[in-house]
Amino acid sequence: MQVPLIRLQCGVNSYDWGKVGKESAAARFAAATPSGDFSIHEDKPYAELWMGTHPSLPSKDLETQRTLLDLVQDNQALMSTEIGQRYGGKLPFLFKVLSIRKALSIQAHPNKKLAEELHSKDPKNYPDDNHKPEMTIAITPFDGLCGFRPLAEISHYLSAVPSLRKLLGESVVEDFQKAVEGRETSNDEQDLGKNKKALQTAFSALMKCGKSDVSAAAKDLVAAAKEEGESFAGHGGPSNGGQELADLVVRLNSQFEGDIGLFVLFFLNYVKLEVGEAMFLKADDIHAYLSGDIMECMASSDNVVRAGFTPKFQDIPTLTTMLTYSYAPISEQKMNPVDYPYVTFNSIAYSSASSTTLYDPPIEEFSVVKTDLKRQGAKATFEAIEGPSIVICTKGHGKISVGPKVEDMKEGFVYFVGATAELVLESSCDNFTAFKAFCDLTGKEGPKS
């Protein structure tokens, strides 16, 4: 039987928000693997590298040019019988590299039930019937809007940003502030329900504002941001300073002039991630990525419900009814990665403080391990798992091996690793980084018990 280590050729999408030319990690990684129809154009944006079996941009075996979907469906042992049966013979996750130059749309991804309904009604805009919880890991400094701010912060901005208050109207603002006052941080189930209802009402009112009203209010907002600096938005809130928010408004207006998203940012957490930091977004969580290069792993879906910062199809009624309206500070958006235990280092790896870091979201479709090997000759041997993996090198060069098969591993190289295979990564330099996305239903996605 073929050794289950397959080098992949992966496609890259060119969307307007992507980084341009070789500035794009997605483009550089794609160009590392020979392809007859791909070369980097220095004036073209490259947004996403896709690694997986999703039919919109399926990965291929570099040697045979068969799609990865064909390979795993022909040989169920590559994924394990249980995973193959549970996920319809498809890889349960989609792994991506995103290179973000300007804001992506304000969006959320539907839960499984809603995805099925949307796909049935509108397959053009909702191309599959799967949910899409997703995890983001920064490989360069990243910023984005993710989840609703704590209610006290939203209330503060409704008072401190005159153009926002005027756009929404006094009655909407007062109704929200009265509804949540005194119970902004309550954990009582009844209070939580009332708070979410109040947030939904106010946010829906904002999203339904007319374009001419939004455009006029945006001019006032941007003028205030430019003039007021640190005192903008009532000197900011506990999470963001006034100057930081002023700079953000001016920057986003330069990308999407007069857009509703300029006001949405006062409702959402403004999150910054340093390299290696991560966050997890459940289905039905609102977000908008703004800049940076990230590894992104998600359930295998391409469903997006959009409502701002985009020329694409927007579905505001669906977005405002589907959201969870959960609200929490930035600290609760970020993940807490841990050391991955199912790996053995050689002495060089140990002595050089090499590491394997596990990002394990609260779903079964995927987990991700980041491997940093800090010296030439450092080696990490991963125990076999009962599921498939995709591995990409994002920095440095070395070797990847399964059994007797040893392959080069360089920046941008991508490999599929079949179930039950012991995987070895070895560095040929002093700074090697790889990410491994995998699915395992037997417990090896978490700490040892």
Coordinates of C-alpha atoms in Angstrom, one line a residue:
M1 CA 0.0 0.0 0.0
Q2 CA 1.1 3.6 -0.8
V3 CA 2.8 5.4 2.2
P4 CA 0.2 7.9 3.3
L5 CA 2.3 11.0 2.8
I6 CA 1.1 13.0 -0.3
R7 CA 2.5 16.3 -1.4
L8 CA -0.4 18.6 -2.4
Q9 CA -0.8 21.3 -5.0
C10 CA -3.2 23.9 -3.5
G11 CA -5.2 26.6 -5.2
V12 CA -5.1 30.3 -4.4
N13 CA -8.0 32.8 -4.7
S14 CA -7.5 36.3 -5.9
Y15 CA -10.0 38.6 -4.1
D16 CA -9.7 42.4 -3.9
W17 CA -8.9 42.4 -0.1
G18 CA -5.8 40.2 -0.5
K19 CA -2.2 41.4 -0.2
V20 CA -0.6 42.2 -3.5
G21 CA 2.1 40.2 -5.3
K22 CA 4.8 38.7 -3.2
E23 CA 3.6 40.6 -0.1
S24 CA 0.9 37.9 0.1
A25 CA 1.9 34.8 2.1
A26 CA -0.9 32.9 0.3
A27 CA 0.7 33.7 -3.1
R28 CA 4.3 32.9 -1.9
F29 CA 3.1 29.5 -0.5
A30 CA 1.2 28.7 -3.6
A31 CA 4.1 29.5 -5.8
A32 CA 6.4 27.1 -3.8
T33 CA 4.7 24.2 -5.5
P34 CA 5.0 23.8 -9.3
S35 CA 1.8 24.6 -11.2
G36 CA 1.5 25.1 -14.9
D37 CA -1.1 27.8 -14.6
F38 CA 0.2 29.9 -11.6
S39 CA 2.8 32.6 -11.3
I40 CA 2.7 35.6 -9.1
H41 CA 1.8 38.9 -10.7
E42 CA 3.2 41.9 -8.8
D43 CA 0.1 44.0 -9.2
K44 CA -2.5 41.3 -8.4
P45 CA -4.1 40.6 -5.0
Y46 CA -3.8 37.1 -3.6
A47 CA -6.2 36.4 -0.7
E48 CA -6.5 32.7 0.3
L49 CA -4.6 29.4 -0.1
W50 CA -7.0 26.5 0.3
M51 CA -5.9 23.1 1.6
G52 CA -8.6 20.4 1.6
T53 CA -11.3 18.6 -0.4
H54 CA -13.9 21.5 -0.8
P55 CA -15.2 21.4 -4.4
S56 CA -14.8 25.2 -4.9
L57 CA -11.0 24.9 -4.9
P58 CA -9.9 21.2 -4.3
S59 CA -6.3 20.3 -3.5
K60 CA -4.5 17.8 -5.8
D61 CA -1.9 15.2 -5.5
L62 CA 1.1 17.0 -7.0
E63 CA 2.5 13.8 -8.6
T64 CA -0.7 12.3 -10.1
Q65 CA -2.9 15.4 -10.3
R66 CA -5.8 13.4 -8.8
T67 CA -7.9 15.5 -6.4
L68 CA -7.5 14.8 -2.7
L69 CA -11.2 14.1 -2.6
D70 CA -10.8 11.3 -5.1
L71 CA -7.9 9.8 -3.1
V72 CA -9.7 9.8 0.2
Q73 CA -12.9 8.4 -1.3
D74 CA -11.1 5.7 -3.1
N75 CA -9.2 4.7 0.1
Q76 CA -11.2 5.2 3.3
A77 CA -8.3 4.1 5.4
L78 CA -6.6 7.5 4.6
M79 CA -9.2 9.2 6.8
S80 CA -10.4 6.3 8.9
T81 CA -13.7 4.5 8.4
E82 CA -15.4 6.4 11.2
I83 CA -14.4 9.9 10.0
G84 CA -15.2 8.9 6.4
Q85 CA -18.7 7.7 7.3
R86 CA -19.4 10.7 9.7
Y87 CA -18.4 13.3 7.1
G88 CA -19.6 11.8 3.9
G89 CA -16.2 10.7 2.6
K90 CA -14.9 14.3 2.7
L91 CA -12.2 15.9 4.8
P92 CA -14.1 17.3 7.8
F93 CA -12.0 20.6 7.8
L94 CA -10.8 23.2 5.3
F95 CA -7.4 24.7 6.1
K96 CA -6.4 28.1 4.7
V97 CA -3.8 30.8 4.6
L98 CA -5.3 34.2 4.5
S99 CA -3.3 37.3 3.5
I100 CA -5.4 40.4 4.3
R101 CA -4.6 43.9 2.9
K102 CA -7.9 45.5 3.6
A103 CA -11.2 44.7 5.4
L104 CA -13.1 41.6 4.6
S105 CA -16.9 41.8 4.8
I106 CA -18.8 42.1 8.1
Q107 CA -20.1 38.5 8.2
A108 CA -21.2 35.4 10.0
H109 CA -21.3 31.8 9.0
P110 CA -24.6 29.8 9.5
N111 CA -25.1 26.9 11.8
K112 CA -25.9 23.5 10.3
K113 CA -29.7 23.9 10.3
L114 CA -29.6 27.4 8.8
A115 CA -26.9 26.4 6.3
E116 CA -29.2 23.6 5.0
E117 CA -32.1 26.1 4.7
L118 CA -30.1 28.8 2.9
H119 CA -28.5 26.3 0.5
S120 CA -31.9 24.9 -0.4
K121 CA -33.4 28.4 -1.0
D122 CA -30.3 30.1 -2.6
P123 CA -27.6 27.8 -3.7
K124 CA -25.9 30.6 -5.8
N125 CA -25.1 32.6 -2.7
Y126 CA -24.9 29.7 -0.2
P127 CA -23.0 27.0 -2.1
D128 CA -23.2 24.1 0.5
D129 CA -25.2 22.9 3.4
N130 CA -22.6 22.8 6.1
H131 CA -21.9 25.0 9.1
K132 CA -18.6 26.9 9.4
P133 CA -17.2 27.4 12.8
E134 CA -13.6 28.7 12.4
M135 CA -10.3 29.3 14.1
T136 CA -7.8 32.0 13.3
I137 CA -4.1 31.8 14.2
A138 CA -1.9 34.9 13.5
I139 CA 1.4 34.3 11.5
T140 CA 2.0 38.1 11.3
P141 CA 0.3 40.8 13.5
F142 CA -3.4 40.7 12.8
D143 CA -6.4 42.9 13.6
G144 CA -10.1 42.4 13.2
L145 CA -13.6 42.9 14.6
C146 CA -14.9 39.9 16.4
G147 CA -18.0 39.4 18.5
F148 CA -20.1 42.0 20.3
R149 CA -18.4 44.2 22.9
P150 CA -19.5 44.2 26.5
L151 CA -22.8 46.0 26.8
A152 CA -21.4 48.8 28.9
E153 CA -18.9 49.7 26.2
I154 CA -21.6 49.7 23.5
S155 CA -23.7 52.0 25.7
H156 CA -20.7 54.3 26.2
Y157 CA -20.2 54.7 22.5
L158 CA -23.9 55.3 21.9
S159 CA -23.5 58.3 24.2
A160 CA -20.0 59.4 23.2
V161 CA -20.3 59.2 19.4
P162 CA -22.8 61.9 18.3
S163 CA -23.0 60.7 14.6
L164 CA -23.8 57.1 15.8
R165 CA -26.5 58.3 18.2
K166 CA -28.1 60.6 15.5
L167 CA -28.0 57.8 12.9
L168 CA -29.8 55.3 15.2
G169 CA -32.2 57.9 16.7
E170 CA -32.7 59.0 20.3
S171 CA -35.5 56.5 21.0
V172 CA -33.4 53.5 19.8
V173 CA -30.5 54.6 21.9
E174 CA -32.5 55.3 25.0
D175 CA -34.5 52.0 24.8
F176 CA -31.2 50.1 24.6
Q177 CA -29.5 51.9 27.5
K178 CA -32.6 51.6 29.7
A179 CA -33.0 47.9 28.9
V180 CA -29.4 47.0 29.9
E181 CA -28.7 49.5 32.6
G182 CA -27.7 47.9 35.9
R183 CA -27.5 44.4 34.5
E184 CA -24.8 44.7 31.8
T185 CA -22.7 41.9 33.4
S186 CA -25.5 39.9 35.0
N187 CA -25.3 36.1 34.6
D188 CA -29.0 35.6 35.4
E189 CA -30.7 33.7 32.5
Q190 CA -33.6 36.1 32.4
D191 CA -31.3 39.1 32.3
L192 CA -29.1 37.5 29.6
G193 CA -32.2 36.9 27.4
K194 CA -33.4 40.5 27.8
N195 CA -29.9 41.9 27.1
K196 CA -29.5 39.9 24.0
K197 CA -33.0 41.0 22.8
A198 CA -32.1 44.6 23.4
L199 CA -28.8 44.2 21.6
Q200 CA -30.5 42.6 18.6
T201 CA -33.1 45.4 18.4
A202 CA -30.4 48.1 18.5
F203 CA -28.0 46.4 16.1
S204 CA -30.9 45.5 13.6
A205 CA -31.9 49.2 13.7
L206 CA -28.4 50.2 12.7
M207 CA -28.2 47.6 9.9
K208 CA -31.5 48.8 8.4
C209 CA -30.5 52.5 8.2
G210 CA -30.8 54.0 4.7
K211 CA -27.6 54.4 2.6
S212 CA -28.0 58.2 2.3
D213 CA -28.4 58.6 6.1
V214 CA -25.3 56.3 6.7
S215 CA -23.2 58.2 4.1
A216 CA -24.1 61.6 5.7
A217 CA -23.4 60.3 9.2
A218 CA -20.1 58.8 8.1
K219 CA -18.9 62.2 6.9
D220 CA -19.5 63.6 10.4
L221 CA -17.9 60.5 12.0
V222 CA -14.7 60.7 9.9
A223 CA -14.4 64.5 10.4
A224 CA -14.6 63.9 14.2
A225 CA -12.1 61.1 14.1
K226 CA -9.6 63.4 12.2
E227 CA -10.2 66.4 14.5
E228 CA -10.5 64.9 18.0
G229 CA -7.7 62.3 18.1
E230 CA -7.3 60.9 21.6
S231 CA -10.6 62.5 22.8
F232 CA -12.6 60.8 20.0
A233 CA -15.5 58.6 21.1
G234 CA -15.3 59.8 24.7
H235 CA -11.6 59.0 24.9
G236 CA -12.5 55.4 23.8
G237 CA -13.4 52.7 26.2
P238 CA -11.7 50.2 28.4
S239 CA -10.7 48.1 25.4
N240 CA -9.6 50.7 22.9
G241 CA -8.2 54.3 23.2
G242 CA -9.7 57.3 21.4
Q243 CA -6.8 57.7 19.1
E244 CA -6.8 54.0 18.2
L245 CA -10.5 54.1 17.3
A246 CA -10.0 57.4 15.4
D247 CA -7.2 55.9 13.3
L248 CA -9.4 52.8 12.7
V249 CA -12.3 54.9 11.4
V250 CA -10.1 56.9 9.1
R251 CA -8.4 53.7 7.8
L252 CA -11.6 51.8 7.1
N253 CA -13.2 54.8 5.5
S254 CA -10.3 55.0 3.0
Q255 CA -11.2 51.4 2.0
F256 CA -15.0 51.6 2.1
E257 CA -16.0 55.2 2.1
G258 CA -19.3 55.9 3.9
D259 CA -19.9 52.3 4.7
I260 CA -22.2 51.0 7.5
G261 CA -19.2 49.1 8.9
L262 CA -17.8 52.4 10.2
F263 CA -20.6 52.4 12.8
V264 CA -20.7 48.6 13.3
L265 CA -17.2 48.8 14.8
F266 CA -18.6 50.5 17.9
F267 CA -20.7 47.4 18.5
L268 CA -17.9 44.8 18.0
N269 CA -14.7 44.0 19.8
Y270 CA -11.6 45.4 18.0
V271 CA -9.1 42.6 18.4
K272 CA -5.4 42.5 17.8
L273 CA -3.4 39.2 17.7
E274 CA 0.3 38.9 17.9
V275 CA 2.1 36.0 16.1
G276 CA 0.9 32.7 17.6
E277 CA -2.2 34.2 19.2
A278 CA -5.6 32.7 18.2
M279 CA -9.3 33.1 18.4
F280 CA -12.3 30.8 17.8
L281 CA -15.5 31.9 16.2
K282 CA -18.6 29.7 16.6
A283 CA -21.2 29.4 13.9
D284 CA -23.5 32.5 14.0
D285 CA -20.7 34.8 15.5
I286 CA -20.2 38.1 13.8
H287 CA -16.8 39.2 12.7
A288 CA -14.7 41.1 10.1
Y289 CA -11.0 40.5 9.5
L290 CA -9.1 43.7 8.8
S291 CA -5.4 43.0 8.2
G292 CA -2.6 40.5 8.6
D293 CA -1.6 37.0 7.6
I294 CA -3.4 34.1 9.3
M295 CA -3.8 30.4 9.4
E296 CA -7.5 29.7 9.4
C297 CA -9.1 26.3 10.0
M298 CA -12.9 25.7 9.7
A299 CA -15.5 23.1 9.1
S300 CA -15.5 22.4 5.3
S301 CA -17.9 25.0 4.1
D302 CA -17.9 28.2 2.0
N303 CA -21.1 29.8 3.3
V304 CA -20.9 33.5 4.3
V305 CA -23.7 35.8 5.3
R306 CA -22.4 39.4 4.6
A307 CA -23.6 42.8 5.6
G308 CA -21.0 45.6 5.1
F309 CA -17.4 46.3 3.9
T310 CA -18.2 44.5 0.7
P311 CA -19.4 45.0 -2.9
K312 CA -20.7 41.3 -2.8
F313 CA -24.2 40.1 -2.1
Q314 CA -25.4 41.3 1.3
D315 CA -28.1 39.5 3.3
I316 CA -28.9 41.9 6.2
P317 CA -32.2 40.2 7.2
T318 CA -30.6 36.8 7.5
L319 CA -27.6 38.2 9.4
T320 CA -29.6 40.2 12.0
T321 CA -31.8 37.2 12.8
M322 CA -29.1 34.5 12.8
L323 CA -26.6 36.1 15.2
T324 CA -26.2 34.7 18.8
Y325 CA -25.9 38.2 20.2
S326 CA -23.5 36.9 22.8
Y327 CA -21.4 39.7 24.2
A328 CA -18.0 39.4 25.9
P329 CA -14.7 41.2 26.3
I330 CA -11.8 40.6 24.0
S331 CA -10.1 38.3 26.5
E332 CA -12.9 35.8 26.0
Q333 CA -12.5 35.9 22.2
K334 CA -8.9 34.7 22.4
M335 CA -8.0 31.0 22.8
N336 CA -5.6 29.6 25.4
P337 CA -3.3 27.2 23.5
V338 CA -1.5 24.5 25.4
D339 CA 1.5 22.2 24.8
Y340 CA 0.7 19.3 22.5
P341 CA 1.5 16.1 24.5
Y342 CA 1.5 13.4 21.8
V343 CA 4.9 14.2 20.4
T344 CA 8.5 13.2 21.2
F345 CA 11.5 15.5 20.7
N346 CA 15.1 14.5 20.1
S347 CA 17.8 16.0 22.3
I348 CA 18.5 18.8 19.9
A349 CA 14.8 19.9 20.0
Y350 CA 14.7 19.7 23.8
S351 CA 17.9 21.7 24.3
S352 CA 16.9 24.4 21.8
A353 CA 13.4 25.0 23.5
S354 CA 11.6 23.8 20.4
S355 CA 7.8 23.5 21.0
T356 CA 4.5 22.0 19.8
T357 CA 1.5 24.2 20.6
L358 CA -2.1 22.8 20.4
Y359 CA -5.1 25.0 19.4
D360 CA -8.1 22.9 20.3
P361 CA -11.5 24.5 19.7
P362 CA -14.7 23.1 21.3
I363 CA -15.8 21.2 18.2
E364 CA -14.8 17.8 16.8
E365 CA -14.0 18.7 13.1
F366 CA -10.5 20.0 13.6
S367 CA -7.6 21.0 15.9
V368 CA -4.3 22.6 14.9
V369 CA -0.7 22.0 16.2
K370 CA 2.0 24.6 15.6
T371 CA 5.5 23.2 15.6
D372 CA 8.5 25.4 16.1
L373 CA 11.9 23.7 15.8
K374 CA 14.7 26.1 16.9
R375 CA 17.9 24.4 15.8
Q376 CA 19.2 22.5 12.8
G377 CA 18.7 18.8 13.4
A378 CA 15.8 19.3 15.9
K379 CA 13.2 16.6 15.3
A380 CA 9.6 16.1 16.5
T381 CA 8.0 12.6 16.2
F382 CA 4.2 12.7 16.3
E383 CA 2.2 9.7 17.5
A384 CA -0.2 8.2 15.0
I385 CA -3.7 9.5 15.2
E386 CA -7.0 7.9 14.0
G387 CA -7.6 10.6 11.5
P388 CA -6.2 12.7 8.6
S389 CA -3.9 15.7 8.8
I390 CA -2.7 18.4 6.5
V391 CA 0.7 20.0 7.2
I392 CA 2.2 23.2 5.8
C393 CA 5.6 24.7 6.4
T394 CA 5.4 28.5 7.0
K395 CA 9.0 29.2 7.8
G396 CA 12.4 27.6 7.2
H397 CA 13.2 24.3 5.7
G398 CA 13.6 20.7 6.7
K399 CA 12.3 17.2 6.2
I400 CA 8.9 15.5 6.7
S401 CA 8.6 11.7 6.8
V402 CA 6.1 8.9 7.3
G403 CA 7.7 5.4 7.6
P404 CA 10.4 5.0 4.9
K405 CA 9.2 8.0 2.8
V406 CA 11.2 11.2 3.4
E407 CA 10.3 14.4 1.6
D408 CA 11.7 18.0 1.6
M409 CA 9.7 20.5 3.6
K410 CA 10.2 24.1 2.6
E411 CA 8.1 27.3 3.1
G412 CA 4.8 26.8 1.3
F413 CA 5.1 23.0 0.9
V414 CA 1.9 21.2 1.9
Y415 CA 1.4 17.5 2.6
F416 CA -1.6 15.3 3.4
V417 CA -0.9 12.6 6.1
G418 CA -3.2 9.7 6.3
A419 CA -4.7 8.2 9.4
T420 CA -2.6 5.9 11.7
A421 CA 0.7 7.3 10.3
E422 CA 3.5 8.3 12.6
L423 CA 4.7 11.7 11.4
V424 CA 8.3 13.1 11.8
L425 CA 9.3 16.7 11.2
E426 CA 13.0 17.6 11.2
S427 CA 14.6 21.0 10.8
S428 CA 17.5 21.8 8.5
C429 CA 17.8 25.3 9.9
D430 CA 17.5 27.2 13.2
N431 CA 14.0 28.5 12.7
F432 CA 11.5 26.1 11.3
T433 CA 7.7 26.4 11.7
A434 CA 4.9 24.1 10.5
F435 CA 1.2 24.0 11.1
K436 CA -0.7 20.7 11.2
A437 CA -4.5 20.6 11.0
F438 CA -6.1 17.3 11.9
C439 CA -9.2 15.5 13.0
D440 CA -9.2 12.8 15.6
L441 CA -12.3 11.5 17.4
T442 CA -10.4 9.4 19.9
G443 CA -9.1 12.1 22.3
K444 CA -5.7 13.0 20.8
E445 CA -6.8 16.5 20.1
G446 CA -6.6 17.3 23.8
P447 CA -4.3 16.9 26.8
K448 CA -3.3 13.4 28.0
S449 CA -5.6 12.1 30.6

